[in-house]
């Protein structure tokens, strides 16, 4: 299992990835990533899944979720799958959303929450599944980092 999260800010181009090799029968792998981009930041995630001839009845899944906080930011996922046997289940899914298109921010603002706080809440909700997988000390630091990165994120 691989779980990752990235936050690309202004002037940053983050190119990250993960490689999995299924080399025995009845094995499995799960790759789950989240990326957040703001201020024209670029996030690229590359995944490589190799199922060797010996990987009969194995499975691998790759899930990439991206959230862009403005129209200038970008996110790409580049999957590569090398399948060398017949009885294997390998899949890739990617979802990309833009917070500027999100009605959730408007809904939160209509309840008296500032735009900056609403955007931070959406980003925290997006990152929460990864945060729950981390030891408490790391989760606290990740949430502090998101709060710092989101300060002044409007516009």
mmCIF file of C-alpha atoms in Angstrom:
data_model
loop_
_atom_site.group_PDB
_atom_site.id
_atom_site.type_symbol
_atom_site.label_atom_id
_atom_site.label_comp_id
_atom_site.label_asym_id
_atom_site.label_seq_id
_atom_site.Cartn_x
_atom_site.Cartn_y
_atom_site.Cartn_z
ATOM 1 C CA UNK A 1 0.000 0.000 0.000
ATOM 2 C CA UNK A 2 1.222 3.484 -0.891
ATOM 3 C CA UNK A 3 -0.551 6.646 0.277
ATOM 4 C CA UNK A 4 0.726 10.093 -0.649
ATOM 5 C CA UNK A 5 -0.263 13.740 -0.692
ATOM 6 C CA UNK A 6 1.393 16.737 -2.349
ATOM 7 C CA UNK A 7 0.749 20.485 -2.233
ATOM 8 C CA UNK A 8 2.151 22.507 -5.162
ATOM 9 C CA UNK A 9 2.246 26.241 -4.564
ATOM 10 C CA UNK A 10 3.202 29.200 -6.733
ATOM 11 C CA UNK A 11 6.341 28.509 -8.766
ATOM 12 C CA UNK A 12 6.408 24.813 -7.860
ATOM 13 C CA UNK A 13 6.302 21.887 -10.257
ATOM 14 C CA UNK A 14 6.026 18.668 -8.222
ATOM 15 C CA UNK A 15 6.723 15.478 -10.174
ATOM 16 C CA UNK A 16 6.197 12.465 -7.904
ATOM 17 C CA UNK A 17 5.438 8.807 -8.357
ATOM 18 C CA UNK A 18 5.309 5.226 -7.195
ATOM 19 C CA UNK A 19 6.229 1.894 -8.750
ATOM 20 C CA UNK A 20 4.768 -1.491 -7.795
ATOM 21 C CA UNK A 21 5.931 -4.871 -9.060
ATOM 22 C CA UNK A 22 3.604 -7.824 -8.562
ATOM 23 C CA UNK A 23 5.991 -10.785 -8.765
ATOM 24 C CA UNK A 24 4.130 -13.613 -7.036
ATOM 25 C CA UNK A 25 0.677 -15.198 -7.312
ATOM 26 C CA UNK A 26 -2.243 -13.888 -5.246
ATOM 27 C CA UNK A 27 -0.549 -10.602 -4.308
ATOM 28 C CA UNK A 28 -2.122 -7.163 -4.225
ATOM 29 C CA UNK A 29 -1.181 -3.502 -4.161
ATOM 30 C CA UNK A 30 -3.055 -0.246 -3.641
ATOM 31 C CA UNK A 31 -1.752 3.208 -4.568
ATOM 32 C CA UNK A 32 -3.761 6.203 -3.361
ATOM 33 C CA UNK A 33 -2.592 9.764 -3.939
ATOM 34 C CA UNK A 34 -3.994 13.227 -3.515
ATOM 35 C CA UNK A 35 -2.559 16.418 -4.894
ATOM 36 C CA UNK A 36 -3.454 20.035 -4.230
ATOM 37 C CA UNK A 37 -2.302 22.888 -6.479
ATOM 38 C CA UNK A 38 -2.628 26.642 -6.010
ATOM 39 C CA UNK A 39 -1.164 29.829 -7.428
ATOM 40 C CA UNK A 40 -0.236 28.217 -10.734
ATOM 41 C CA UNK A 41 1.444 25.240 -9.062
ATOM 42 C CA UNK A 42 1.759 22.036 -11.092
ATOM 43 C CA UNK A 43 1.348 18.517 -9.659
ATOM 44 C CA UNK A 44 2.279 15.474 -11.719
ATOM 45 C CA UNK A 45 1.932 11.934 -10.407
ATOM 46 C CA UNK A 46 3.435 9.007 -12.292
ATOM 47 C CA UNK A 47 2.507 5.444 -11.411
ATOM 48 C CA UNK A 48 4.013 2.238 -12.698
ATOM 49 C CA UNK A 49 2.458 -1.162 -12.096
ATOM 50 C CA UNK A 50 4.261 -4.247 -13.389
ATOM 51 C CA UNK A 51 2.602 -7.661 -13.165
ATOM 52 C CA UNK A 52 5.205 -10.298 -13.976
ATOM 53 C CA UNK A 53 4.494 -13.686 -15.515
ATOM 54 C CA UNK A 54 4.308 -15.137 -11.977
ATOM 55 C CA UNK A 55 1.613 -12.706 -10.753
ATOM 56 C CA UNK A 56 -1.400 -14.935 -11.522
ATOM 57 C CA UNK A 57 -4.576 -13.951 -9.622
ATOM 58 C CA UNK A 58 -2.996 -10.714 -8.382
ATOM 59 C CA UNK A 59 -4.569 -7.269 -8.239
ATOM 60 C CA UNK A 60 -3.456 -3.644 -8.147
ATOM 61 C CA UNK A 61 -5.389 -0.395 -8.025
ATOM 62 C CA UNK A 62 -4.159 3.153 -8.581
ATOM 63 C CA UNK A 63 -6.313 6.081 -7.443
ATOM 64 C CA UNK A 64 -5.241 9.687 -8.080
ATOM 65 C CA UNK A 65 -7.349 12.583 -6.831
ATOM 66 C CA UNK A 66 -6.417 16.186 -7.561
ATOM 67 C CA UNK A 67 -7.792 19.494 -6.350
ATOM 68 C CA UNK A 68 -6.828 22.752 -8.053
ATOM 69 C CA UNK A 69 -7.524 25.939 -6.137
ATOM 70 C CA UNK A 70 -7.519 28.333 -9.082
ATOM 71 C CA UNK A 71 -7.640 28.480 -12.860
ATOM 72 C CA UNK A 72 -3.846 28.850 -13.160
ATOM 73 C CA UNK A 73 -2.963 25.560 -11.441
ATOM 74 C CA UNK A 74 -2.519 22.211 -13.139
ATOM 75 C CA UNK A 75 -2.570 18.533 -12.281
ATOM 76 C CA UNK A 76 -1.600 15.511 -14.373
ATOM 77 C CA UNK A 77 -1.590 11.778 -13.756
ATOM 78 C CA UNK A 78 0.529 9.511 -15.916
ATOM 79 C CA UNK A 79 -0.197 5.819 -15.395
ATOM 80 C CA UNK A 80 1.970 3.043 -16.867
ATOM 81 C CA UNK A 81 0.895 -0.580 -16.701
ATOM 82 C CA UNK A 82 3.010 -3.506 -17.839
ATOM 83 C CA UNK A 83 0.892 -6.672 -17.618
ATOM 84 C CA UNK A 84 2.690 -9.921 -18.468
ATOM 85 C CA UNK A 85 0.095 -12.518 -17.398
ATOM 86 C CA UNK A 86 -3.567 -13.186 -18.172
ATOM 87 C CA UNK A 87 -5.238 -13.561 -14.774
ATOM 88 C CA UNK A 88 -4.535 -10.236 -13.114
ATOM 89 C CA UNK A 89 -6.769 -7.290 -12.220
ATOM 90 C CA UNK A 90 -5.111 -3.875 -12.570
ATOM 91 C CA UNK A 91 -6.963 -0.569 -12.657
ATOM 92 C CA UNK A 92 -6.335 3.179 -12.622
ATOM 93 C CA UNK A 93 -8.729 5.973 -11.788
ATOM 94 C CA UNK A 94 -8.183 9.697 -11.647
ATOM 95 C CA UNK A 95 -10.452 12.524 -10.558
ATOM 96 C CA UNK A 96 -9.598 16.172 -10.910
ATOM 97 C CA UNK A 97 -11.617 19.032 -9.496
ATOM 98 C CA UNK A 98 -11.262 22.772 -9.332
ATOM 99 C CA UNK A 99 -12.287 24.532 -6.142
ATOM 100 C CA UNK A 100 -13.185 27.689 -8.082
ATOM 101 C CA UNK A 101 -16.021 25.666 -9.654
ATOM 102 C CA UNK A 102 -17.161 24.314 -6.277
ATOM 103 C CA UNK A 103 -20.607 25.276 -5.010
ATOM 104 C CA UNK A 104 -19.485 24.108 -1.563
ATOM 105 C CA UNK A 105 -17.501 27.328 -1.017
ATOM 106 C CA UNK A 106 -20.560 29.415 -1.898
ATOM 107 C CA UNK A 107 -22.751 27.302 0.392
ATOM 108 C CA UNK A 108 -20.349 27.715 3.321
ATOM 109 C CA UNK A 109 -20.053 31.466 2.689
ATOM 110 C CA UNK A 110 -23.860 31.790 2.735
ATOM 111 C CA UNK A 111 -23.672 30.460 6.299
ATOM 112 C CA UNK A 112 -21.381 33.273 7.435
ATOM 113 C CA UNK A 113 -17.993 31.629 6.853
ATOM 114 C CA UNK A 114 -15.352 33.742 5.103
ATOM 115 C CA UNK A 115 -14.163 32.667 1.658
ATOM 116 C CA UNK A 116 -10.672 31.881 2.967
ATOM 117 C CA UNK A 117 -12.061 29.728 5.784
ATOM 118 C CA UNK A 118 -14.459 27.981 3.383
ATOM 119 C CA UNK A 119 -11.647 27.130 0.977
ATOM 120 C CA UNK A 120 -9.514 25.841 3.858
ATOM 121 C CA UNK A 121 -12.398 23.669 5.024
ATOM 122 C CA UNK A 122 -12.794 22.173 1.533
ATOM 123 C CA UNK A 123 -9.052 21.449 1.298
ATOM 124 C CA UNK A 124 -9.021 19.894 4.784
ATOM 125 C CA UNK A 125 -11.983 17.710 3.833
ATOM 126 C CA UNK A 126 -10.181 16.642 0.664
ATOM 127 C CA UNK A 127 -7.005 15.750 2.598
ATOM 128 C CA UNK A 128 -8.791 14.158 5.575
ATOM 129 C CA UNK A 129 -8.677 10.521 4.333
ATOM 130 C CA UNK A 130 -4.870 10.751 4.063
ATOM 131 C CA UNK A 131 -4.616 12.513 7.415
ATOM 132 C CA UNK A 132 -6.488 9.643 9.084
ATOM 133 C CA UNK A 133 -3.850 7.185 7.828
ATOM 134 C CA UNK A 134 -0.973 9.109 9.439
ATOM 135 C CA UNK A 135 0.326 8.905 13.003
ATOM 136 C CA UNK A 136 -1.191 11.699 15.094
ATOM 137 C CA UNK A 137 1.978 13.826 15.177
ATOM 138 C CA UNK A 138 2.229 13.831 11.368
ATOM 139 C CA UNK A 139 -1.482 14.482 10.896
ATOM 140 C CA UNK A 140 -1.256 17.574 13.123
ATOM 141 C CA UNK A 141 1.740 18.855 11.133
ATOM 142 C CA UNK A 142 -0.029 18.191 7.824
ATOM 143 C CA UNK A 143 -3.096 20.127 8.962
ATOM 144 C CA UNK A 144 -0.855 23.011 10.116
ATOM 145 C CA UNK A 145 0.873 23.007 6.725
ATOM 146 C CA UNK A 146 -2.456 23.158 4.903
ATOM 147 C CA UNK A 147 -3.554 26.060 7.114
ATOM 148 C CA UNK A 148 -0.310 27.941 6.373
ATOM 149 C CA UNK A 149 -0.532 27.237 2.642
ATOM 150 C CA UNK A 150 -4.153 28.358 2.516
ATOM 151 C CA UNK A 151 -3.560 31.741 4.164
ATOM 152 C CA UNK A 152 -4.184 34.319 1.509
ATOM 153 C CA UNK A 153 -5.323 31.711 -1.023
ATOM 154 C CA UNK A 154 -8.188 33.860 -2.282
ATOM 155 C CA UNK A 155 -7.717 35.083 -5.821
#
